[in-house]
CSV table of C-alpha atoms in Angstrom, one decimal:
chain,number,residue,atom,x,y,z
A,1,UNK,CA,3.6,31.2,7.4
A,2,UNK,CA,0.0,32.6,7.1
A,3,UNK,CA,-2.7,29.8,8.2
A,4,UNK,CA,-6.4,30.7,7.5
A,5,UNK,CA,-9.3,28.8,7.2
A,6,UNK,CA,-10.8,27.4,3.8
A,7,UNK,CA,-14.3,27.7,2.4
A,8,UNK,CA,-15.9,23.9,2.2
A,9,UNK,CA,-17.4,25.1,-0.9
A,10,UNK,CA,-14.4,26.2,-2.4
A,11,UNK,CA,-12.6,22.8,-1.7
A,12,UNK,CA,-16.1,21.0,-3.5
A,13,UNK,CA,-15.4,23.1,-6.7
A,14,UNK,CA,-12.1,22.5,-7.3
A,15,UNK,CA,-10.9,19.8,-9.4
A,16,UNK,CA,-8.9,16.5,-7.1
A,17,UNK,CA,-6.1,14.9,-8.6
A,18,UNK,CA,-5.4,11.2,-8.8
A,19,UNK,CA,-2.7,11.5,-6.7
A,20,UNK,CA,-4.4,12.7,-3.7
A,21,UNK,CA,-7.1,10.3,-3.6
A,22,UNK,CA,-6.3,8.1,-1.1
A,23,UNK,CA,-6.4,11.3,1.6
A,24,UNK,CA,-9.0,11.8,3.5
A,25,UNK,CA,-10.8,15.1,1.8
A,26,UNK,CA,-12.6,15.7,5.6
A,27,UNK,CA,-9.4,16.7,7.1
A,28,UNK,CA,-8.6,19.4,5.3
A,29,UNK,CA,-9.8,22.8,7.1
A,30,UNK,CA,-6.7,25.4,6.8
A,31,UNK,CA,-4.8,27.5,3.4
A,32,UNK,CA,-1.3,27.8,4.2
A,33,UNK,CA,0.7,30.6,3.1
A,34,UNK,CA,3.5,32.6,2.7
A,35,UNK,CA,7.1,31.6,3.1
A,36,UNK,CA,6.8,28.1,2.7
A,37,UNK,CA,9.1,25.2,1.2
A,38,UNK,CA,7.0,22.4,0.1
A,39,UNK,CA,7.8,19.1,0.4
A,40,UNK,CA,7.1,15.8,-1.6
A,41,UNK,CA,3.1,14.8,-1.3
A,42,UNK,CA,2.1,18.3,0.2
A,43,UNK,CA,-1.1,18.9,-0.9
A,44,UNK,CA,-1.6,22.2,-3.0
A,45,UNK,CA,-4.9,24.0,-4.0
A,46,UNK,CA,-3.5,26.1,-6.9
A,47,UNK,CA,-4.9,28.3,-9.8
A,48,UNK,CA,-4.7,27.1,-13.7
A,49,UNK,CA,-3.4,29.8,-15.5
A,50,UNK,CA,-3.0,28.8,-19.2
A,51,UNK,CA,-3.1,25.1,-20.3
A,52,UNK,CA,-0.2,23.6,-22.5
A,53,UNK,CA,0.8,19.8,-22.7
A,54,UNK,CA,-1.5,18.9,-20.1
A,55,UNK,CA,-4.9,20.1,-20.6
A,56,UNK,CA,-6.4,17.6,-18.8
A,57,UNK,CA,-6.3,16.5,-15.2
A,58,UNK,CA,-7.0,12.6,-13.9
A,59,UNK,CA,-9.0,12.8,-11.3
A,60,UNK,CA,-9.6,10.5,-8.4
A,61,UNK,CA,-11.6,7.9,-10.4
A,62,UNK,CA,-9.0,8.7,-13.5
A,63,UNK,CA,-11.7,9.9,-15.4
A,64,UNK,CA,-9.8,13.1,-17.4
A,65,UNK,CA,-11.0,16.3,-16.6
A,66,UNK,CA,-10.7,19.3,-19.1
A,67,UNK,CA,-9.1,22.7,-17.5
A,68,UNK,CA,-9.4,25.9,-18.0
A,69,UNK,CA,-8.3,29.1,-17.5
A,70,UNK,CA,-8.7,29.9,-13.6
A,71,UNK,CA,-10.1,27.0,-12.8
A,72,UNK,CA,-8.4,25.7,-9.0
A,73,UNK,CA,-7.2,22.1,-8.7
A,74,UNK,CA,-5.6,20.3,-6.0
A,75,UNK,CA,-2.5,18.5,-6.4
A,76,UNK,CA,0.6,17.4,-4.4
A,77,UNK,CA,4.1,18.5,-5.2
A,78,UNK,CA,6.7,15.9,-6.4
A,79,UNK,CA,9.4,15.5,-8.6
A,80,UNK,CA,9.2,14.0,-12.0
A,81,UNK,CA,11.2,12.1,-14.2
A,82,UNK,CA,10.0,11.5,-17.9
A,83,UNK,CA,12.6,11.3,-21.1
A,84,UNK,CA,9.7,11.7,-23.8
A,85,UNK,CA,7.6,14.2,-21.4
A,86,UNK,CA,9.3,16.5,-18.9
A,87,UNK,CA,12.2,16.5,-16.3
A,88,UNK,CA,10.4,18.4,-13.0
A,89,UNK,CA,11.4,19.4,-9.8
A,90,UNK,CA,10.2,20.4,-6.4
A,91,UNK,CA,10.5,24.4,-6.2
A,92,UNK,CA,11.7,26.3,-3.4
A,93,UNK,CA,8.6,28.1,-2.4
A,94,UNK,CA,5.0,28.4,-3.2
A,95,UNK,CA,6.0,30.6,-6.8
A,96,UNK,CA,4.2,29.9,-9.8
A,97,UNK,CA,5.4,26.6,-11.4
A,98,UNK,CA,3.8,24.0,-13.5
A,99,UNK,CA,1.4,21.0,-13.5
A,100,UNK,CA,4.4,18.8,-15.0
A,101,UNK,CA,2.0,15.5,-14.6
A,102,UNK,CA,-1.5,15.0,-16.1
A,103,UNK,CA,-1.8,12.9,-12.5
A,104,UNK,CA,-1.4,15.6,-10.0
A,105,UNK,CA,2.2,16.7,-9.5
A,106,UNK,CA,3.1,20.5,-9.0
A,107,UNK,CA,7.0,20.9,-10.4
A,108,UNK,CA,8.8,23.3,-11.9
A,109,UNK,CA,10.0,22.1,-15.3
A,110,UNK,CA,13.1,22.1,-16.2
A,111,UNK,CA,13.3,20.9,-19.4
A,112,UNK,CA,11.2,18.8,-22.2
A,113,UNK,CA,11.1,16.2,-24.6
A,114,UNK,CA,10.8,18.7,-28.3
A,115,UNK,CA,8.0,17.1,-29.3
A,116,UNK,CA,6.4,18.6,-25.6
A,117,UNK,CA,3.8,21.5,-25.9
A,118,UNK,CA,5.2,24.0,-23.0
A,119,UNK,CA,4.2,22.7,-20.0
A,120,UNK,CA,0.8,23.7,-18.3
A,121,UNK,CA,1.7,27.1,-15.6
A,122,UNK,CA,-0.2,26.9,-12.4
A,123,UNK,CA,0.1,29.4,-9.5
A,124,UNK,CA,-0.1,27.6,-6.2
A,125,UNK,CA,-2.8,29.4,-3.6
A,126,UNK,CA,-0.9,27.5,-1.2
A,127,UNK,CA,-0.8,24.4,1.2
A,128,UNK,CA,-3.7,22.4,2.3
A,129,UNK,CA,-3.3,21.8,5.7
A,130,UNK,CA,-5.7,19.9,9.0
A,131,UNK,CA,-7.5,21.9,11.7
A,132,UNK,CA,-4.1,22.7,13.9
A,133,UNK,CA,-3.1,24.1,10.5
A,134,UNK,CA,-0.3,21.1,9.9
A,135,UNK,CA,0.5,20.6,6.1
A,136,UNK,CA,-1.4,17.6,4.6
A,137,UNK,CA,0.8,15.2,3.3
A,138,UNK,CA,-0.3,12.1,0.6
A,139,UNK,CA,2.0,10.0,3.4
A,140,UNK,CA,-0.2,10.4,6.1
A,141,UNK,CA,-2.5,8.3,4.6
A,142,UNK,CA,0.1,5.4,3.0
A,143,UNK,CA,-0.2,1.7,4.4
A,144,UNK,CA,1.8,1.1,7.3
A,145,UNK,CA,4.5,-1.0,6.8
A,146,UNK,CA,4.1,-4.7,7.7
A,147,UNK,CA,5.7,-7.7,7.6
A,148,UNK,CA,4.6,-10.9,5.8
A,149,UNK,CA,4.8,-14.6,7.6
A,150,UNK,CA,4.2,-17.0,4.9
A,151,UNK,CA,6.0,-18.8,1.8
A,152,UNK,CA,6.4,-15.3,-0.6
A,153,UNK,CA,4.4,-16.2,-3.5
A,154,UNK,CA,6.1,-16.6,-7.3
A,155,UNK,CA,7.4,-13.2,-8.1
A,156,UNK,CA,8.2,-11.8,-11.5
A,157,UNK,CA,9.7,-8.3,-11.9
A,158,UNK,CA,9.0,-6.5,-15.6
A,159,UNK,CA,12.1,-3.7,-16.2
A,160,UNK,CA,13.2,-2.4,-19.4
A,161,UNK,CA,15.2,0.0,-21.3
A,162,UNK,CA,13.5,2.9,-21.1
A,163,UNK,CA,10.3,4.5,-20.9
A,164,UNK,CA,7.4,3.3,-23.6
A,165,UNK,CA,9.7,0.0,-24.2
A,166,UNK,CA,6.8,-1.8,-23.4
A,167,UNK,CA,6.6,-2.9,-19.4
A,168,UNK,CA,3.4,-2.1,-18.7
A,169,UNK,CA,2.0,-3.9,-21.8
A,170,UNK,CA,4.5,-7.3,-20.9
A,171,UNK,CA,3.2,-7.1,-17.2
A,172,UNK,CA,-0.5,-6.7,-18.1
A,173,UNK,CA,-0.4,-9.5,-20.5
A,174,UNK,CA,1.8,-12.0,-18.0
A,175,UNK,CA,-0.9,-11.2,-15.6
A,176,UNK,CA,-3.8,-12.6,-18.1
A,177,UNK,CA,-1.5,-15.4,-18.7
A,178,UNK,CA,-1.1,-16.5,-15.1
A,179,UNK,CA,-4.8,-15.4,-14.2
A,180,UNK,CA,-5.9,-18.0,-17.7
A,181,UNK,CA,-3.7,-20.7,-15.8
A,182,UNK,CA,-6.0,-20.4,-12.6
A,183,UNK,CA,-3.8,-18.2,-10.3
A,184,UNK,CA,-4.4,-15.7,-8.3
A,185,UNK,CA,-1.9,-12.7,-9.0
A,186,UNK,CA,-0.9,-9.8,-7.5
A,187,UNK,CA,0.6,-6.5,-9.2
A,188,UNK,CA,2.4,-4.0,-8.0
A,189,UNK,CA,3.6,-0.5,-10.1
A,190,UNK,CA,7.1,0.1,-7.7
A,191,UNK,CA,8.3,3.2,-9.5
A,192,UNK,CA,7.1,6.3,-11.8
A,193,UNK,CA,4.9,9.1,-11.9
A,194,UNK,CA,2.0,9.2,-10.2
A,195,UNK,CA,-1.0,7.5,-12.6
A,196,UNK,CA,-4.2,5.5,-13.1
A,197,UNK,CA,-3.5,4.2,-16.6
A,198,UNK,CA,-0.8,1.6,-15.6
A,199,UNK,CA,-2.6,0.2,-12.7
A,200,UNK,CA,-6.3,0.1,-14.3
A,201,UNK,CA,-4.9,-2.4,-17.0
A,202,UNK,CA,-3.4,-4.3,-15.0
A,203,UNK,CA,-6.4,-4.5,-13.3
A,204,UNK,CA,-8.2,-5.0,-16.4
A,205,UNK,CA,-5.4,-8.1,-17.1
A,206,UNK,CA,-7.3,-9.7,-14.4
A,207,UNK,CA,-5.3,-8.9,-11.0
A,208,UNK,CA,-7.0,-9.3,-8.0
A,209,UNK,CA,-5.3,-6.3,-5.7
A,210,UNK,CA,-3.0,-3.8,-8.0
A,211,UNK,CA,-0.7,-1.6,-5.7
A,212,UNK,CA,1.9,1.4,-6.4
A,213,UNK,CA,3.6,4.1,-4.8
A,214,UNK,CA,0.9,5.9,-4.0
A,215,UNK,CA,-0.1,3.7,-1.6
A,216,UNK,CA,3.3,4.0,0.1
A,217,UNK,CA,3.1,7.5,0.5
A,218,UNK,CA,4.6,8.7,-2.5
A,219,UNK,CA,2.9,10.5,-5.2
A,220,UNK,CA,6.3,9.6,-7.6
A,221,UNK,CA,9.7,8.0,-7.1
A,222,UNK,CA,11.9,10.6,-8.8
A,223,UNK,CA,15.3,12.1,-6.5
A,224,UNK,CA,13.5,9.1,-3.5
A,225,UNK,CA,16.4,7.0,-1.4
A,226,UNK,CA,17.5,3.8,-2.2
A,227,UNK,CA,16.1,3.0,0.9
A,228,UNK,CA,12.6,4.6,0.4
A,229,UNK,CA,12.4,2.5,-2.5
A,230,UNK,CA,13.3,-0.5,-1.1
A,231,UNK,CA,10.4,0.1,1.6
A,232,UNK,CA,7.9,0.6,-1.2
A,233,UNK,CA,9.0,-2.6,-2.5
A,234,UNK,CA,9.0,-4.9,1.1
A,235,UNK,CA,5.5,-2.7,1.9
A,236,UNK,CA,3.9,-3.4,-1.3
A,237,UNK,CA,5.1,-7.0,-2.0
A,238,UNK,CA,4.0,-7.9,1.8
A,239,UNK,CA,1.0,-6.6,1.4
A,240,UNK,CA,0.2,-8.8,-1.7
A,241,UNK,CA,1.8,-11.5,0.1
A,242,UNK,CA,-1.0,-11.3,2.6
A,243,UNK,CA,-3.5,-10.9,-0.2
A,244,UNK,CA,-2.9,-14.7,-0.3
A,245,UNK,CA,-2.2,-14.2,-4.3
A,246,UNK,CA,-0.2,-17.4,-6.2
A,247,UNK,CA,2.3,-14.9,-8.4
A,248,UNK,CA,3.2,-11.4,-7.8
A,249,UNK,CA,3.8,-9.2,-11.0
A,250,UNK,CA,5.7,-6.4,-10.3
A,251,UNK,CA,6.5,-3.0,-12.9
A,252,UNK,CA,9.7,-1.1,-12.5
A,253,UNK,CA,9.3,2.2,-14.7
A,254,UNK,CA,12.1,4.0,-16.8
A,255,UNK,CA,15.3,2.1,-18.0
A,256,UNK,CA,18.0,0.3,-16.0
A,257,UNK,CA,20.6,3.6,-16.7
A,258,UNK,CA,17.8,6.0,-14.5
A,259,UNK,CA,19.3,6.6,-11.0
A,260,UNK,CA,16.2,5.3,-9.0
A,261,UNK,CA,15.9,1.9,-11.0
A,262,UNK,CA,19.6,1.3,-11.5
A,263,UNK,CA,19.9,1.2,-7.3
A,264,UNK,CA,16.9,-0.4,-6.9
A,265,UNK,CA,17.7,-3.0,-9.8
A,266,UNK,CA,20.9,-3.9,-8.7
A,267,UNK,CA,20.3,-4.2,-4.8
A,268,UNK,CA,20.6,-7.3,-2.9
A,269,UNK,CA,16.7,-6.2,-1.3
A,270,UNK,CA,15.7,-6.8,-5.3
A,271,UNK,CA,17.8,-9.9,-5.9
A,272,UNK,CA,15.6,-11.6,-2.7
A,273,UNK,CA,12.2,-10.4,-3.7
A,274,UNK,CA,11.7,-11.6,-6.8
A,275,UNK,CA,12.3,-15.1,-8.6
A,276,UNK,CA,12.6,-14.0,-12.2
A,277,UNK,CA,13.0,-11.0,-14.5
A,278,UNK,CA,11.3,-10.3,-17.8
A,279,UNK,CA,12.8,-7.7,-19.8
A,280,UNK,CA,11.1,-5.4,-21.9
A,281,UNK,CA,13.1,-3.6,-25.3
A,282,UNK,CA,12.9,-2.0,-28.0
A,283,UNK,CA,15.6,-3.3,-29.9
A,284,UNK,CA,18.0,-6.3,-30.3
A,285,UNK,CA,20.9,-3.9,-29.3
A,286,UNK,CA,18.8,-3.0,-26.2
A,287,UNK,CA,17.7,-6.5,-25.2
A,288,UNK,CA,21.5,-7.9,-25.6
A,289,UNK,CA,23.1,-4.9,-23.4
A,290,UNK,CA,20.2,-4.9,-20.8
A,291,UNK,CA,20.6,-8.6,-20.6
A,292,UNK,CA,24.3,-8.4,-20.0
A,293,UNK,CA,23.8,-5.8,-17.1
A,294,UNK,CA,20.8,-7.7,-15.3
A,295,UNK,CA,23.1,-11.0,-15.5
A,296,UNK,CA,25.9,-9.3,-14.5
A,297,UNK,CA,24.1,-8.7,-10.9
A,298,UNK,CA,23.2,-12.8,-11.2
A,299,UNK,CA,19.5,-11.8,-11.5
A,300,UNK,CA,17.5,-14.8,-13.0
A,301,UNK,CA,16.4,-13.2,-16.9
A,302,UNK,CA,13.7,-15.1,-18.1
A,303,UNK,CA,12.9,-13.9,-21.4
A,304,UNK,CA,12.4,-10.6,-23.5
A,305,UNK,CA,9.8,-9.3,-24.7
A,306,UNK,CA,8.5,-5.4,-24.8
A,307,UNK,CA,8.0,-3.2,-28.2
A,308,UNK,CA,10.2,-5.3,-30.2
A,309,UNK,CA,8.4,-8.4,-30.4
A,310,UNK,CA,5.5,-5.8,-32.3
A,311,UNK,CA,8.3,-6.1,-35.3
A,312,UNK,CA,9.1,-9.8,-36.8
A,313,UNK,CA,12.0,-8.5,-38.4
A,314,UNK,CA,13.0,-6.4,-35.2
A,315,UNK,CA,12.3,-10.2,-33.6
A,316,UNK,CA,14.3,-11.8,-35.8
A,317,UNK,CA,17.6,-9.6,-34.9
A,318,UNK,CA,17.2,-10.0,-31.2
A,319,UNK,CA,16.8,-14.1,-31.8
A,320,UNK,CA,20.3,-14.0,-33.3
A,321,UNK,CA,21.8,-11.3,-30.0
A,322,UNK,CA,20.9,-13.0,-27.3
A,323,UNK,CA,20.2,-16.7,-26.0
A,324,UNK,CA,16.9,-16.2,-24.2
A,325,UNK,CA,13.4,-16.6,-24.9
A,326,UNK,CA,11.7,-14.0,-26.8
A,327,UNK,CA,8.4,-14.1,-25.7
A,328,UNK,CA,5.1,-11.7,-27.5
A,329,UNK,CA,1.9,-10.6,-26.1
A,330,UNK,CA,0.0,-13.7,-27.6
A,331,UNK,CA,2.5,-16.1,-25.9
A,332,UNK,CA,2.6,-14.1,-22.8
A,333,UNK,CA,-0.8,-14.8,-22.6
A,334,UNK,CA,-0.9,-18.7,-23.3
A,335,UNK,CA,2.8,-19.7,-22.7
A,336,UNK,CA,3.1,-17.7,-19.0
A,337,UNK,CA,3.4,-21.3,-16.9
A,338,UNK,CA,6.2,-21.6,-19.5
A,339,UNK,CA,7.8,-18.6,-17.3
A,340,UNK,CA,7.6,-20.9,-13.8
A,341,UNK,CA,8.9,-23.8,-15.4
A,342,UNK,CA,12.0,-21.8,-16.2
A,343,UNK,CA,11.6,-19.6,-12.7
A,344,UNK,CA,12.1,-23.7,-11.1
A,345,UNK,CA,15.0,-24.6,-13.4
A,346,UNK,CA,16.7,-21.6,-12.3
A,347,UNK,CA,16.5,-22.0,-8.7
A,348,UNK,CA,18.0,-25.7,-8.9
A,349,UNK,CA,21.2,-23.7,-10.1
A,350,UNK,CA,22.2,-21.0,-7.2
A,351,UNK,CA,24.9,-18.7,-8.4
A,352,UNK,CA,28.0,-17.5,-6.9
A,353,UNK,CA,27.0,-14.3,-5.3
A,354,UNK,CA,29.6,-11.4,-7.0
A,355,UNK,CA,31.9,-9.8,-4.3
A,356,UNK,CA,30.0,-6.8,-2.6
A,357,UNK,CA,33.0,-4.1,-3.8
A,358,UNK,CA,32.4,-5.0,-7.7
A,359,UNK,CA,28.4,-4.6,-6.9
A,360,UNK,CA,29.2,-1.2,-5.9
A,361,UNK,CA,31.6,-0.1,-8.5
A,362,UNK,CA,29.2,-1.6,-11.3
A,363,UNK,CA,25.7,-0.1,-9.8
A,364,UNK,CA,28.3,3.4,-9.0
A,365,UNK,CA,29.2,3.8,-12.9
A,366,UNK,CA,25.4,2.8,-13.8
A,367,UNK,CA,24.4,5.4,-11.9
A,368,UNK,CA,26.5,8.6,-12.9
């Protein structure tokens, strides 16, 4: 590995990535080269060499930047996971690859949803590393964990089937609902790629303190431990907890068959965080089997809503496929203390936990 120093100037040109921007730009002083293997949340200065799908970069304050041609951006390396974008990993070594995330993340794509462009090639420079010439990490700069002492506030997790069912929309409006009731909430984005979008509206929803990921370290949760996961969720929710918010709304991204939120889904960490589910689809098909594999891990489902409450007739199926609540933006919005009256009738009735080997088998054929 070749460590030299890097112009300041040079840094101040290049374009920063919403991913990084919770580092500490003042600590960067070295270029790392050669025979490296990056690693998740190493920060790369890297070379645009022709734009495709992504021809815009989020930077730090989300505003989207155009590239072009030559231009050098800094980014952080990660994994991604997207059925209607790309499938991404981490490469080997510091060969060209791709910008397989409009938010910051340097993959090489392996493959593509067919209505993708080909994804955007970038040749990495090479690491970004401190004055001792140690690689700079996104990690170094997460919250520590903590622990919260105090009655954990009314949480409600938003999961779905798959990608664009409609999460982020069902969490944002949930959010307005509780904040029109007079509570303070909480948000939290526990899984995904690496983003502004997400959080900003739920910001704009009226949260007072929107966490994701990021803040743990990790610029996405694609190929992360169940147990990494799991931290992001105690770190995040305790740090909301301490926020001194009245509800918690939290986002899991992708559907319950994706290997990350099937373990984290179906863990008994999950099953004592959160008070209630709310679960997004597409379909009546989707709401019926997603319902049957949430209550089959005796987690509290509240209601569905998601992309198929945009449909009346679409509506109209799922009324007659399940036995729930189906609940729209509009009554998300004025019905949400509707939600804790059911969260309170749930928790009269405590369910017999299942016997840990069937939670294993079921959450080991979920996950293959």
């Amino acid at each position: 590995m070749n460590i030299s120093e890097i112009e300041l100037n040079r840094l101040a040109k290049a374009k920063i990535a919403y991913t990084t921007r919770h580092v500490d730009l003042n600590a960067i002083a070295t270029l790392l080269t050669g025979e490296i293997k990056p690693e998740c949340g190493d920060l790369v200065l890297a070379r645009v060499d022709e734009t495709g799908q992504h021809e815009r970069l989020e930077l730090c304050d989300s505003r989207k930047a155009i590239m072009f041609p030559g231009d050098e951006i800094v980014i952080c390396y990660g994994n991604r996971y997207a059925p209607d974008q790309f499938e991404a990993e981490i490469p080997e070594d510091l060969s060209p690859c791709n910008l397989a995330a409009a938010g910051g993340i340097a993959a090489k794509v392996l493959s593509g949803h067919v209505k993708m462009k080909p994804p955007t090639a970038i040749t990495p420079i090479g690491l970004l590393g401190d004055q001792q010439g140690k690689r700079i990490n996104i990690a170094d700069w997460a919250l520590p964990p903590t622990s919260y002492i105090g009655q954990r506030p009314c949480t409600i997790a938003v999961v779905g089937t798959s990608m664009n069912s409609g999460k982020t929309t069902t969490a944002a409006n949930l959010i307005k609902g509780l904040v029109n009731a007079g509570m303070k909430v909480g948000a939290a984005k526990i899984t995904g790629t690496g983003a502004g979008g997400d959080i900003w509206l739920m910001r704009d929803a009226g949260a007072s303190l929107v966490l994701d990921f990021t803040h743990a370290g990790f610029p996405s949760t694609y190929r992360v431990t169940p147990q990494q996961i799991e931290g992001i969720l105690d770190t995040l929710t305790n740090y909301l907890g301490a926020e001194g918010v009245d509800a918690i709304v939290l986002e899991v991204a992708d559907g319950l068959y994706q290997q990350e939120t099937s373990a984290l889904v179906s863990s008994v960490a999950f099953r004592e965080a959160i008070d209630g589910v709310l679960f997004a689809t597409g379909s009546a098909l989707g709401a019926a089997a997603g319902i049957e594999w949430l209550q089959s891990f005796n987690l509290p489902v509240l209601a569905v809503s998601g992309l198929v409450t945009a449909s009346p007739l679409a509506t109209r199926e799922t009324e007659k496929a399940i036995n729930l609540p189906i609940f729209d933006i509009q009554m998300l919005r004025e019905q949400a203390t509707d939600l804790l009256e059911s969260i309170k009738a749930t928790q009269l009735v405590v369910p017999s936990p299942r016997p840990l080997s069937d939670l294993m088998l079921t959450q080991q054929v979920s996950t293959n």
